[in-house]
Amino acid sequence: MASTPSSTLLSPLYESNTFCSFTSLQKLSFPLNNKLLHSKSVTLTTTHVSLQEQSDISNPTNSRKSPSSSKSSYIWVNPKSPKASQLRQKSYDSRYASLVKMAESLDSCNPVEEDAINVLAALGDKVVEQDAVVILNNMSNAETALLVLKYFQQRLKLSKEVIIYNVTLKVLRKSKDLDRAEKLFDEMLQRGVKPDNVTFSTIISCARQCNLPEKAIEWFEKLPSFGCEPDDVTYSVMIDSYGKAGNVDMALNLYDRARTEKWRIDAVTFATLIRIYGAAGNFDG
C-alpha cells in the first residue's frame, strides 16, 4: 500500500493510544525534541490489511514484538464497515475464479477417481459446501461430475444435499444424459434426500433436450407425489412436450393457463403451438 497521511489510515484505537502516550510524555521532565514533534511529513507504511476483531489488536503482547519479528504491520478494519465488505468481495471473487478454473481442469482430466482427486487436492483442507456447488455448477463432463459429487459427499457434512445433487443434475442435462440423471435421482431417494422443484424441472428439461417428450411427461406427473409444484418455466416445457407427444388437448389447456397467468413461453414452445394450430387448421390461435 502506498504511503498515506496518517490521519486517513490510523484507526480510532491507534489514535487514542498515540494521544495517551503524548500526554504522558508531557508530564515527564525530560526535554522533548521539537523538531521531531513538528515534522511536516509522517510516513506510515502498511503491508497488510487484516479483517480481524478489535480484541486481537488490543492484545498488549502485540506491542512488544522483538526486532526479529515480522516487519509486517496490520490495521484493524471494522468487519461491519463498507471497506470490510469490499475486501471480502474481492477475496471471494478471487476464490470464485480459482474454483471455475478447477472445474475446467476437472472437465479436461481423465474421468477416473484418481485423476479427479489429484485436481481437487489443490483445495486443501479448508473446503466448504459453497466450493462444491461452484465447482459442479461450472462443470460439463458428466462422468467426472459424478466422481466430484462422491468426493465432496465423503469429505463434507452437507447442510443442503439437494443443492449439490441439483447442480450435478444440471451437468448431466448439459451432456443430455437422461439415463444417468434418472439413476442419480434414485440415489437421492436412497440417501434420504428429498427432491425439490429444481430437481424435477432439471430432469424434465433434460428429457426435452433428449427429444423424449413421453419421458418429460412421466417426470412431470410425478411432481404432486413429492409435494412439488411446477413453475412457469416447467409448464412452458410441458406445453412443448405434450404437443410433441401428440396430446394436443393437454398442450392447449396448459397454453390457455399460460396466457391467463402470464407464464414465460420460450421460442421452442411457440413453434410447437404454431405446429399444433396449423395441423388443426386454426390460424388465429
Tab-separated table of C-alpha atoms in Angstrom:
chain	number	residue	atom	x	y	z
A	1	MET	CA	0.000	0.000	0.000
A	2	ALA	CA	1.359	3.459	-0.911
A	3	SER	CA	2.305	5.962	1.819
A	4	THR	CA	-0.729	7.878	3.022
A	5	PRO	CA	-1.253	10.684	5.542
A	6	SER	CA	-1.589	9.151	8.958
A	7	SER	CA	-4.938	10.791	9.654
A	8	THR	CA	-6.610	8.704	6.989
A	9	LEU	CA	-5.050	5.375	7.914
A	10	LEU	CA	-4.901	5.273	11.685
A	11	SER	CA	-7.792	3.530	13.404
A	12	PRO	CA	-9.517	5.223	16.382
A	13	LEU	CA	-7.815	2.716	18.655
A	14	TYR	CA	-4.370	3.611	17.347
A	15	GLU	CA	-5.090	7.369	17.582
A	16	SER	CA	-6.252	7.019	21.171
A	17	ASN	CA	-3.112	5.168	22.218
A	18	THR	CA	-0.927	7.742	20.475
A	19	PHE	CA	-2.636	10.626	22.279
A	20	CYS	CA	-2.233	8.946	25.652
A	21	SER	CA	1.439	8.345	25.034
A	22	PHE	CA	1.994	12.009	24.045
A	23	THR	CA	0.149	13.240	27.155
A	24	SER	CA	2.272	11.022	29.344
A	25	LEU	CA	5.430	12.442	27.806
A	26	GLN	CA	4.304	15.984	28.634
A	27	LYS	CA	4.110	15.104	32.304
A	28	LEU	CA	7.716	13.966	32.378
A	29	SER	CA	10.611	16.335	32.937
A	30	PHE	CA	12.624	15.023	30.010
A	31	PRO	CA	13.115	17.575	27.210
A	32	LEU	CA	11.229	16.815	24.042
A	33	ASN	CA	12.675	17.017	20.574
A	34	ASN	CA	10.605	19.815	18.986
A	35	LYS	CA	11.982	19.092	15.556
A	36	LEU	CA	10.638	15.574	15.731
A	37	LEU	CA	7.234	16.647	17.051
A	38	HIS	CA	6.787	19.345	14.400
A	39	SER	CA	7.999	17.291	11.480
A	40	LYS	CA	5.982	18.154	8.373
A	41	SER	CA	5.920	14.667	6.904
A	42	VAL	CA	4.911	11.453	8.571
A	43	THR	CA	5.115	8.215	6.612
A	44	LEU	CA	3.205	5.092	7.563
A	45	THR	CA	3.895	2.001	5.519
A	46	THR	CA	1.282	-0.703	5.671
A	47	THR	CA	1.842	-4.048	4.040
A	48	HIS	CA	-1.278	-5.932	5.101
A	49	VAL	CA	-4.876	-5.230	5.966
A	50	SER	CA	-6.403	-7.693	8.402
A	51	LEU	CA	-10.132	-8.267	8.846
A	52	GLN	CA	-9.858	-9.284	12.449
A	53	GLU	CA	-11.697	-8.411	15.618
A	54	GLN	CA	-10.554	-5.421	17.644
A	55	SER	CA	-9.668	-7.666	20.582
A	56	ASP	CA	-6.867	-9.172	18.503
A	57	ILE	CA	-5.293	-5.754	18.042
A	58	SER	CA	-5.716	-4.630	21.627
A	59	ASN	CA	-3.703	-7.559	22.979
A	60	PRO	CA	-0.772	-5.871	24.764
A	61	THR	CA	1.608	-8.584	23.635
A	62	ASN	CA	1.280	-7.266	20.093
A	63	SER	CA	3.036	-4.035	21.046
A	64	ARG	CA	6.073	-5.826	22.469
A	65	LYS	CA	7.296	-7.668	19.408
A	66	SER	CA	11.014	-8.138	19.252
A	67	PRO	CA	13.045	-6.625	16.402
A	68	SER	CA	13.439	-10.102	14.959
A	69	SER	CA	9.673	-10.496	14.486
A	70	SER	CA	7.898	-9.917	11.178
A	71	LYS	CA	8.069	-6.349	9.874
A	72	SER	CA	4.522	-6.572	8.538
A	73	SER	CA	2.069	-4.223	10.223
A	74	TYR	CA	-1.703	-4.585	10.397
A	75	ILE	CA	-4.598	-2.166	10.591
A	76	TRP	CA	-7.833	-3.297	12.147
A	77	VAL	CA	-10.847	-2.866	9.879
A	78	ASN	CA	-14.319	-2.933	11.367
A	79	PRO	CA	-15.999	-6.071	9.916
A	80	LYS	CA	-19.239	-4.070	9.576
A	81	SER	CA	-17.688	-1.261	7.550
A	82	PRO	CA	-18.059	-0.871	3.758
A	83	LYS	CA	-14.304	-1.359	3.384
A	84	ALA	CA	-14.515	-4.770	5.042
A	85	SER	CA	-17.355	-5.731	2.707
A	86	GLN	CA	-15.280	-4.685	-0.307
A	87	LEU	CA	-12.297	-6.688	0.896
A	88	ARG	CA	-14.444	-9.771	1.454
A	89	GLN	CA	-15.967	-9.412	-2.016
A	90	LYS	CA	-12.532	-9.068	-3.589
A	91	SER	CA	-11.354	-12.153	-1.740
A	92	TYR	CA	-14.455	-14.140	-2.805
A	93	ASP	CA	-14.147	-13.045	-6.443
A	94	SER	CA	-10.575	-14.292	-6.484
A	95	ARG	CA	-11.571	-17.627	-4.950
A	96	TYR	CA	-14.544	-17.987	-7.302
A	97	ALA	CA	-12.250	-17.531	-10.304
A	98	SER	CA	-9.912	-20.225	-8.992
A	99	LEU	CA	-12.856	-22.613	-8.468
A	100	VAL	CA	-14.038	-22.051	-12.052
A	101	LYS	CA	-10.535	-22.886	-13.300
A	102	MET	CA	-10.591	-26.030	-11.188
A	103	ALA	CA	-13.903	-27.023	-12.801
A	104	GLU	CA	-12.276	-26.605	-16.215
A	105	SER	CA	-9.350	-28.778	-15.133
A	106	LEU	CA	-11.755	-31.467	-13.942
A	107	ASP	CA	-13.601	-31.395	-17.265
A	108	SER	CA	-10.353	-31.977	-19.150
A	109	CYS	CA	-8.864	-34.659	-16.893
A	110	ASN	CA	-9.425	-38.386	-17.354
A	111	PRO	CA	-12.792	-39.398	-15.851
A	112	VAL	CA	-11.199	-41.647	-13.248
A	113	GLU	CA	-11.317	-41.194	-9.491
A	114	GLU	CA	-7.552	-40.859	-9.009
A	115	ASP	CA	-7.190	-38.041	-11.547
A	116	ALA	CA	-10.208	-36.173	-10.175
A	117	ILE	CA	-8.855	-36.411	-6.620
A	118	ASN	CA	-5.468	-35.093	-7.761
A	119	VAL	CA	-7.128	-31.979	-9.177
A	120	LEU	CA	-9.337	-31.468	-6.116
A	121	ALA	CA	-6.368	-31.850	-3.758
A	122	ALA	CA	-5.484	-28.230	-4.559
A	123	LEU	CA	-8.454	-27.187	-2.390
A	124	GLY	CA	-6.592	-28.275	0.725
A	125	ASP	CA	-8.393	-28.950	3.995
A	126	LYS	CA	-10.441	-25.738	4.119
A	127	VAL	CA	-13.020	-26.691	1.506
A	128	VAL	CA	-16.612	-25.638	2.212
A	129	GLU	CA	-20.001	-26.606	0.792
A	130	GLN	CA	-20.196	-23.489	-1.379
A	131	ASP	CA	-16.946	-24.515	-3.107
A	132	ALA	CA	-18.533	-27.817	-4.099
A	133	VAL	CA	-21.588	-26.052	-5.542
A	134	VAL	CA	-19.487	-23.589	-7.570
A	135	ILE	CA	-17.217	-26.299	-8.985
A	136	LEU	CA	-20.027	-28.645	-10.020
A	137	ASN	CA	-22.153	-25.816	-11.384
A	138	ASN	CA	-19.327	-24.887	-13.766
A	139	MET	CA	-18.572	-28.409	-14.986
A	140	SER	CA	-19.737	-30.054	-18.210
A	141	ASN	CA	-18.202	-33.555	-18.076
A	142	ALA	CA	-20.906	-35.887	-16.766
A	143	GLU	CA	-18.621	-38.782	-15.819
A	144	THR	CA	-16.190	-36.638	-13.865
A	145	ALA	CA	-19.006	-34.669	-12.224
A	146	LEU	CA	-20.306	-37.853	-10.602
A	147	LEU	CA	-16.817	-38.536	-9.209
A	148	VAL	CA	-16.613	-34.979	-7.884
A	149	LEU	CA	-20.029	-35.346	-6.237
A	150	LYS	CA	-18.836	-38.505	-4.492
A	151	TYR	CA	-15.628	-36.752	-3.385
A	152	PHE	CA	-17.496	-33.931	-1.668
A	153	GLN	CA	-20.070	-36.248	-0.117
A	154	GLN	CA	-17.262	-38.176	1.563
A	155	ARG	CA	-15.458	-35.082	2.864
A	156	LEU	CA	-18.176	-32.578	3.703
A	157	LYS	CA	-21.104	-32.526	6.072
A	158	LEU	CA	-23.622	-31.122	3.610
A	159	SER	CA	-26.364	-28.986	5.131
A	160	LYS	CA	-28.498	-28.940	1.962
A	161	GLU	CA	-27.525	-32.006	-0.018
A	162	VAL	CA	-30.349	-31.472	-2.520
A	163	ILE	CA	-28.490	-28.416	-3.879
A	164	ILE	CA	-25.321	-30.327	-4.701
A	165	TYR	CA	-27.449	-33.025	-6.359
A	166	ASN	CA	-29.287	-30.406	-8.410
A	167	VAL	CA	-26.102	-28.819	-9.776
A	168	THR	CA	-24.829	-32.306	-10.664
A	169	LEU	CA	-28.095	-32.993	-12.487
A	170	LYS	CA	-27.517	-29.802	-14.476
A	171	VAL	CA	-24.168	-31.183	-15.638
A	172	LEU	CA	-25.953	-34.345	-16.801
A	173	ARG	CA	-28.500	-32.180	-18.607
A	174	LYS	CA	-25.692	-30.365	-20.430
A	175	SER	CA	-24.487	-33.774	-21.600
A	176	LYS	CA	-28.063	-34.857	-22.460
A	177	ASP	CA	-27.526	-37.891	-20.239
A	178	LEU	CA	-31.045	-38.704	-19.052
A	179	ASP	CA	-30.125	-42.252	-18.050
A	180	ARG	CA	-27.543	-41.073	-15.509
A	181	ALA	CA	-29.899	-38.312	-14.352
A	182	GLU	CA	-32.604	-40.853	-13.516
A	183	LYS	CA	-30.105	-43.054	-11.684
A	184	LEU	CA	-28.878	-40.063	-9.705
A	185	PHE	CA	-32.472	-39.291	-8.721
A	186	ASP	CA	-32.829	-42.839	-7.382
A	187	GLU	CA	-29.605	-42.365	-5.408
A	188	MET	CA	-31.038	-39.200	-3.868
A	189	LEU	CA	-34.042	-41.100	-2.576
A	190	GLN	CA	-31.867	-43.914	-1.220
A	191	ARG	CA	-29.823	-41.367	0.747
A	192	GLY	CA	-32.965	-39.784	2.136
A	193	VAL	CA	-32.570	-36.560	0.146
A	194	LYS	CA	-35.931	-35.032	-0.759
A	195	PRO	CA	-36.079	-33.686	-4.337
A	196	ASP	CA	-37.447	-30.195	-4.912
A	197	ASN	CA	-38.901	-28.242	-7.843
A	198	VAL	CA	-35.431	-27.613	-9.285
A	199	THR	CA	-34.714	-31.347	-9.261
A	200	PHE	CA	-37.793	-32.109	-11.337
A	201	SER	CA	-37.507	-29.153	-13.703
A	202	THR	CA	-33.897	-30.131	-14.451
A	203	ILE	CA	-34.796	-33.742	-15.260
A	204	ILE	CA	-37.862	-32.697	-17.277
A	205	SER	CA	-35.849	-30.235	-19.353
A	206	CYS	CA	-33.158	-32.902	-19.794
A	207	ALA	CA	-35.788	-35.251	-21.247
A	208	ARG	CA	-36.936	-32.464	-23.533
A	209	GLN	CA	-33.385	-31.825	-24.771
A	210	CYS	CA	-33.056	-35.553	-25.449
A	211	ASN	CA	-36.220	-35.268	-27.581
A	212	LEU	CA	-38.082	-37.659	-25.280
A	213	PRO	CA	-41.423	-35.900	-24.655
A	214	GLU	CA	-43.006	-39.018	-23.142
A	215	LYS	CA	-40.252	-39.111	-20.521
A	216	ALA	CA	-40.795	-35.436	-19.770
A	217	ILE	CA	-44.495	-36.137	-19.213
A	218	GLU	CA	-43.663	-39.104	-16.990
A	219	TRP	CA	-41.488	-36.938	-14.733
A	220	PHE	CA	-43.953	-34.057	-14.794
A	221	GLU	CA	-46.703	-36.312	-13.500
A	222	LYS	CA	-44.505	-37.407	-10.569
A	223	LEU	CA	-44.369	-33.880	-9.158
A	224	PRO	CA	-47.516	-33.999	-6.947
A	225	SER	CA	-46.446	-37.218	-5.199
A	226	PHE	CA	-43.333	-35.415	-3.905
A	227	GLY	CA	-45.231	-32.316	-2.815
A	228	CYS	CA	-43.749	-30.192	-5.601
A	229	GLU	CA	-45.458	-27.706	-7.900
A	230	PRO	CA	-44.072	-26.796	-11.329
A	231	ASP	CA	-43.097	-23.226	-12.080
A	232	ASP	CA	-43.946	-21.333	-15.256
A	233	VAL	CA	-40.730	-22.459	-16.976
A	234	THR	CA	-41.606	-26.110	-16.382
A	235	TYR	CA	-45.143	-25.534	-17.643
A	236	SER	CA	-43.708	-23.995	-20.787
A	237	VAL	CA	-41.565	-27.083	-21.315
A	238	MET	CA	-44.600	-29.296	-20.805
A	239	ILE	CA	-46.691	-27.466	-23.420
A	240	ASP	CA	-43.965	-28.384	-25.886
A	241	SER	CA	-43.655	-31.951	-24.556
A	242	TYR	CA	-47.391	-32.685	-24.635
A	243	GLY	CA	-47.627	-31.219	-28.118
A	244	LYS	CA	-44.768	-33.342	-29.437
A	245	ALA	CA	-46.183	-36.435	-27.724
A	246	GLY	CA	-49.471	-35.925	-29.569
A	247	ASN	CA	-51.505	-34.927	-26.511
A	248	VAL	CA	-52.839	-31.766	-28.124
A	249	ASP	CA	-55.655	-31.191	-25.627
A	250	MET	CA	-53.286	-31.116	-22.655
A	251	ALA	CA	-50.864	-28.856	-24.529
A	252	LEU	CA	-53.603	-26.369	-25.373
A	253	ASN	CA	-55.062	-26.488	-21.854
A	254	LEU	CA	-51.666	-25.590	-20.443
A	255	TYR	CA	-51.296	-22.837	-23.020
A	256	ASP	CA	-54.651	-21.326	-22.016
A	257	ARG	CA	-53.462	-21.327	-18.432
A	258	ALA	CA	-50.154	-19.813	-19.511
A	259	ARG	CA	-51.923	-16.867	-21.131
A	260	THR	CA	-54.119	-16.352	-18.075
A	261	GLU	CA	-51.261	-16.474	-15.585
A	262	LYS	CA	-48.757	-14.769	-17.917
A	263	TRP	CA	-46.157	-17.519	-17.897
A	264	ARG	CA	-42.963	-17.129	-19.846
A	265	ILE	CA	-43.187	-19.084	-23.108
A	266	ASP	CA	-39.959	-19.817	-24.966
A	267	ALA	CA	-39.447	-19.914	-28.731
A	268	VAL	CA	-39.421	-23.725	-28.949
A	269	THR	CA	-42.790	-23.950	-27.213
A	270	PHE	CA	-44.273	-21.289	-29.502
A	271	ALA	CA	-43.024	-23.266	-32.501
A	272	THR	CA	-44.825	-26.351	-31.171
A	273	LEU	CA	-48.029	-24.353	-30.633
A	274	ILE	CA	-47.879	-22.986	-34.176
A	275	ARG	CA	-47.494	-26.528	-35.476
A	276	ILE	CA	-50.453	-27.725	-33.361
A	277	TYR	CA	-52.717	-24.901	-34.520
A	278	GLY	CA	-51.551	-25.329	-38.092
A	279	ALA	CA	-52.365	-29.054	-38.066
A	280	ALA	CA	-55.834	-28.227	-36.706
A	281	GLY	CA	-56.375	-25.545	-39.345
A	282	ASN	CA	-56.671	-22.901	-36.646
A	283	PHE	CA	-54.524	-19.998	-37.806
A	284	ASP	CA	-55.992	-17.479	-35.381
A	285	GLY	CA	-54.672	-19.172	-32.185
